[in-house]
Short mmCIF file of C-alpha atoms in Angstrom, two decimals:
data_model
loop_
_atom_site.label_atom_id
_atom_site.label_comp_id
_atom_site.label_asym_id
_atom_site.label_seq_id
_atom_site.Cartn_x
_atom_site.Cartn_y
_atom_site.Cartn_z
CA MET A 227 74.98 106.97 -132.58
CA LYS A 228 73.11 110.10 -131.54
CA LEU A 229 70.06 111.53 -133.29
CA SER A 230 68.86 115.11 -133.18
CA LEU A 231 65.10 115.26 -132.69
CA LYS A 232 65.03 118.65 -134.43
CA LYS A 233 66.28 116.98 -137.62
CA CYS A 234 63.97 113.97 -137.41
CA HIS A 235 60.55 113.87 -139.06
CA PHE A 236 57.75 111.50 -137.97
CA PRO A 237 55.80 109.95 -139.60
CA TYR A 238 56.42 110.16 -143.35
CA SER A 239 55.10 107.58 -145.81
CA GLU A 240 57.22 109.02 -148.63
CA PRO A 241 60.25 110.85 -147.19
CA LYS A 242 62.63 112.81 -149.40
CA ALA A 243 66.32 111.98 -149.22
CA LEU A 244 69.32 112.71 -151.44
CA GLY A 245 67.17 114.10 -154.24
CA HIS A 246 64.76 111.17 -154.22
CA VAL A 247 61.27 110.37 -152.96
CA VAL A 248 61.38 107.05 -151.12
CA SER A 249 58.51 104.74 -150.27
CA GLY A 250 58.21 101.08 -149.33
CA LEU A 251 57.38 100.21 -152.93
CA SER A 252 59.28 102.60 -155.16
CA LEU A 253 62.01 105.20 -155.62
CA GLY A 254 61.27 108.42 -157.49
CA ILE A 255 62.95 111.68 -158.39
CA ASP A 256 62.31 114.68 -156.14
CA LYS A 257 60.47 116.91 -158.62
CA ASN A 258 61.28 120.04 -156.60
CA LYS A 259 65.01 119.42 -157.02
CA VAL A 260 64.56 118.84 -160.73
CA ALA A 261 62.37 121.92 -161.22
CA ALA A 262 65.00 124.19 -159.67
CA VAL A 263 67.55 123.07 -162.26
CA LEU A 264 65.23 122.95 -165.26
CA LEU A 265 64.10 126.53 -164.66
CA LYS A 266 67.63 127.74 -165.34
CA PRO A 267 68.43 129.01 -168.85
CA MET A 268 70.13 126.75 -171.38
CA PRO A 269 73.86 126.29 -170.59
CA GLN A 270 76.03 128.82 -172.40
CA THR A 271 79.47 127.38 -171.61
CA LYS A 272 81.10 123.98 -171.34
CA LYS A 273 81.32 124.40 -167.58
CA GLU A 274 77.58 125.00 -167.33
CA MET A 275 76.83 122.05 -169.63
CA LYS A 276 79.07 119.76 -167.57
CA SER A 277 77.19 120.87 -164.46
CA PHE A 278 73.84 120.07 -166.10
CA LEU A 279 75.05 116.68 -167.33
CA GLY A 280 76.38 115.89 -163.87
CA PHE A 281 72.95 116.62 -162.41
CA ALA A 282 71.15 114.59 -165.08
CA GLY A 283 73.64 111.75 -164.78
CA TYR A 284 72.87 111.43 -161.08
CA TYR A 285 69.38 110.27 -162.11
CA ARG A 286 70.41 108.20 -165.13
CA GLN A 287 69.05 104.98 -163.60
CA HIS A 288 65.58 106.57 -163.99
CA ILE A 289 66.11 107.68 -167.59
CA LYS A 290 65.51 105.40 -170.52
CA ASP A 291 67.79 106.19 -173.48
CA PHE A 292 70.15 108.30 -171.33
CA ALA A 293 73.36 107.45 -173.19
CA LYS A 294 71.75 107.97 -176.59
CA ILE A 295 70.07 111.25 -175.61
CA ALA A 296 73.12 112.78 -173.93
CA LYS A 297 75.71 111.60 -176.48
CA SER A 298 75.93 114.86 -178.45
CA LEU A 299 75.99 116.93 -175.23
CA TYR A 300 78.93 114.98 -173.82
CA LYS A 301 80.70 115.38 -177.15
CA LEU A 302 80.13 119.12 -176.88
CA CYS A 303 82.15 119.16 -173.66
CA ASP A 304 85.25 117.68 -175.30
CA GLN A 305 88.28 119.94 -175.13
CA GLN A 306 88.68 119.91 -178.93
CA THR A 307 85.02 120.77 -179.63
CA VAL A 308 83.90 124.36 -180.14
CA TYR A 309 80.92 125.13 -177.91
CA GLU A 310 77.94 125.60 -180.21
CA MET A 311 74.35 124.64 -179.44
CA THR A 312 73.33 123.25 -182.81
CA GLU A 313 69.79 122.16 -183.58
CA GLU A 314 70.73 118.56 -182.76
CA ARG A 315 72.18 119.54 -179.38
CA VAL A 316 69.26 121.78 -178.47
CA LYS A 317 66.94 118.89 -179.26
CA ALA A 318 69.02 116.55 -177.08
CA TYR A 319 69.05 119.09 -174.24
CA GLU A 320 65.27 119.52 -174.35
CA GLU A 321 64.73 115.76 -174.58
CA LEU A 322 66.92 115.18 -171.55
CA LYS A 323 65.01 117.82 -169.60
CA ASN A 324 61.75 116.17 -170.59
CA SER A 325 63.10 112.78 -169.52
CA LEU A 326 63.95 114.19 -166.10
CA THR A 327 60.49 115.72 -165.76
CA ASN A 328 58.71 112.49 -166.71
CA ALA A 329 61.10 109.98 -165.18
CA PRO A 330 59.25 106.91 -163.87
CA PHE A 331 59.26 105.67 -160.31
CA LEU A 332 61.50 102.63 -159.91
CA LEU A 333 60.16 99.58 -158.11
CA MET A 334 61.96 98.39 -155.02
CA PRO A 335 63.27 94.90 -155.82
CA ASP A 336 61.54 91.91 -154.25
CA TRP A 337 64.31 89.34 -153.86
CA LYS A 338 61.80 86.48 -153.72
CA LEU A 339 60.54 87.20 -157.25
CA PRO A 340 62.29 86.67 -160.61
CA PHE A 341 63.68 89.56 -162.64
CA LYS A 342 63.55 90.32 -166.35
CA LEU A 343 66.60 91.80 -168.04
CA TYR A 344 65.83 93.45 -171.38
CA ILE A 345 68.94 94.12 -173.40
CA ASP A 346 69.72 95.39 -176.88
CA ALA A 347 72.83 96.59 -178.66
CA CYS A 348 72.83 98.65 -181.83
CA GLY A 349 75.10 101.08 -183.62
CA GLU A 350 73.82 104.02 -181.55
CA GLY A 351 74.29 102.56 -178.09
CA LEU A 352 73.75 99.80 -175.60
CA GLY A 353 70.70 99.64 -173.38
CA ALA A 354 69.49 97.39 -170.59
CA ALA A 355 66.38 97.61 -168.45
CA LEU A 356 65.88 95.51 -165.34
CA HIS A 357 62.21 94.84 -164.68
CA GLN A 358 60.13 92.86 -162.21
CA THR A 359 56.48 91.90 -161.98
CA GLN A 360 55.02 92.64 -158.54
CA ILE A 361 51.53 92.55 -157.06
CA ILE A 362 50.36 96.13 -156.54
CA ASN A 363 46.78 96.82 -155.45
CA ASP A 364 45.99 93.12 -155.99
CA LYS A 365 47.13 93.29 -159.64
CA PRO A 366 50.34 92.05 -161.29
CA VAL A 367 52.33 95.04 -162.52
CA GLU A 368 55.60 94.88 -164.44
CA GLY A 369 57.77 97.92 -163.82
CA PRO A 370 61.41 99.02 -164.02
CA ILE A 371 63.93 98.44 -161.27
CA CYS A 372 66.56 100.50 -163.07
CA PHE A 373 67.85 101.50 -166.49
CA ILE A 374 71.49 101.34 -167.55
CA SER A 375 73.06 102.46 -170.80
CA ARG A 376 76.36 103.30 -172.43
CA GLN A 377 77.72 104.55 -175.70
CA ILE A 378 79.28 102.18 -178.22
CA LYS A 379 82.53 102.84 -180.05
CA PRO A 380 81.87 103.51 -183.75
CA THR A 381 83.94 100.47 -184.77
CA ARG A 382 81.61 98.18 -182.80
CA GLY A 383 78.78 98.99 -185.17
CA ARG A 384 80.58 97.00 -187.90
CA TYR A 385 80.82 93.80 -185.85
CA GLY A 386 78.69 90.68 -186.24
CA ALA A 387 75.85 89.69 -183.92
CA ILE A 388 77.95 87.66 -181.47
CA GLN A 389 80.65 90.35 -181.22
CA MET A 390 77.94 92.99 -180.71
CA GLU A 391 75.53 91.26 -178.34
CA CYS A 392 77.61 88.96 -176.15
CA PRO A 393 80.18 91.37 -174.64
CA TYR A 394 77.41 93.81 -173.84
CA LEU A 395 75.37 91.11 -172.12
CA VAL A 396 78.46 90.47 -170.02
CA TRP A 397 78.68 94.20 -169.30
CA ALA A 398 75.00 94.31 -168.24
CA LEU A 399 75.37 91.23 -166.02
CA GLU A 400 78.41 92.72 -164.29
CA LYS A 401 76.75 96.13 -163.95
CA LEU A 402 73.64 94.56 -162.38
CA HIS A 403 75.48 91.89 -160.41
CA TYR A 404 74.07 93.23 -157.14
CA TYR A 405 70.54 92.43 -158.30
CA LEU A 406 71.19 89.26 -160.30
CA ASP A 407 73.69 87.33 -158.22
CA GLY A 408 71.88 84.29 -156.83
CA THR A 409 68.46 85.30 -158.19
CA VAL A 410 66.32 83.81 -160.96
CA PHE A 411 65.95 85.99 -164.05
CA ASP A 412 65.15 85.97 -167.75
CA VAL A 413 67.29 87.73 -170.35
CA ILE A 414 65.00 89.10 -173.06
CA LYS A 415 66.83 89.65 -176.35
CA ASP A 416 66.00 90.04 -180.02
CA CYS A 417 69.00 87.98 -181.13
CA ASN A 418 70.01 84.33 -180.69
CA SER A 419 73.72 85.15 -180.56
CA VAL A 420 74.09 84.30 -176.85
CA LYS A 421 72.73 80.79 -177.36
CA SER A 422 75.11 80.40 -180.30
CA LEU A 423 78.03 81.50 -178.14
CA LEU A 424 77.20 79.11 -175.31
CA ASN A 425 76.96 76.21 -177.76
CA MET A 426 80.34 76.91 -179.38
CA LYS A 427 82.84 74.06 -179.00
CA THR A 428 85.99 75.95 -180.01
CA PRO A 429 85.53 79.68 -179.24
CA ASN A 430 88.39 82.13 -179.69
CA ARG A 431 89.94 83.74 -176.62
CA HIS A 432 87.52 86.67 -176.56
CA MET A 433 84.46 84.45 -176.89
CA LEU A 434 85.85 82.04 -174.29
CA ARG A 435 86.06 84.91 -171.79
CA TRP A 436 82.45 85.85 -172.56
CA GLN A 437 81.39 82.21 -172.15
CA ILE A 438 83.01 82.01 -168.72
CA ALA A 439 81.43 85.29 -167.56
CA ILE A 440 77.95 84.23 -168.69
CA GLN A 441 78.29 80.71 -167.25
CA GLU A 442 78.44 82.23 -163.76
CA TYR A 443 74.76 83.11 -164.07
CA ARG A 444 73.58 80.24 -166.28
CA GLY A 445 72.08 78.19 -163.43
CA ASN A 446 69.59 80.98 -162.65
CA MET A 447 69.35 82.60 -166.09
CA THR A 448 67.01 81.81 -168.97
CA ILE A 449 67.61 83.30 -172.42
CA VAL A 450 64.31 84.33 -174.02
CA HIS A 451 64.22 85.38 -177.66
CA LYS A 452 61.78 88.13 -178.55
CA SER A 453 61.60 89.54 -182.07
CA GLY A 454 62.79 93.12 -182.56
CA ASN A 455 59.36 94.55 -183.45
CA ILE A 456 58.06 93.75 -179.95
CA HIS A 457 61.33 94.12 -178.05
CA LYS A 458 60.97 97.76 -177.01
CA ASN A 459 61.98 97.93 -173.32
CA ALA A 460 65.69 98.45 -173.90
CA ASP A 461 65.98 99.42 -177.56
CA GLY A 462 67.96 102.61 -177.97
CA LEU A 463 68.93 103.18 -174.33
#
């Protein structure tokens, strides 16, 4: 491997790379990159909206509520949808811009410390937030490692607690497998459905598949119930 000294920069405590600001403790969004996009006028065509959503989606791990916020904008880009920036879509566009502007720095994971996985599923979407408590400036600080989210099919909203919560816990575990495989972590939920699933003696074929997927992590995973009124980390992502 050869390096060009003209392209190397020494020393930098927080270098910028691939649209991010990187330090030994955290990963942030390069505000200069974001500002250049946010200064552009509101998209006037589907092509322009797709370009904006592609840019925003690149930083979705920094954005809480991404799937919920961007839902109406993605729908706008459907081939069958007439392009019209309604009040709802303008609000979503502005909210997504604001989320990019105020996106938090993400902690670099410390593999020696336990993680916390906050997860919640509702009719509007599925959200999960991976957190960790680290010692920063001699004080324990809990911060995000990453956010993940996805939309839920309308029919899912009519399902019971187990059919709502358990498959989406499996989705979150698989999505965050890189972080959670072999590490100790708590799953913070506002529903006891997972415990009910794991205690089932005769699950149907769908529930059996969920049981098997969750069992892979059970040796290092603790299910912690937290009531909905104080379970705010993932709600609505």
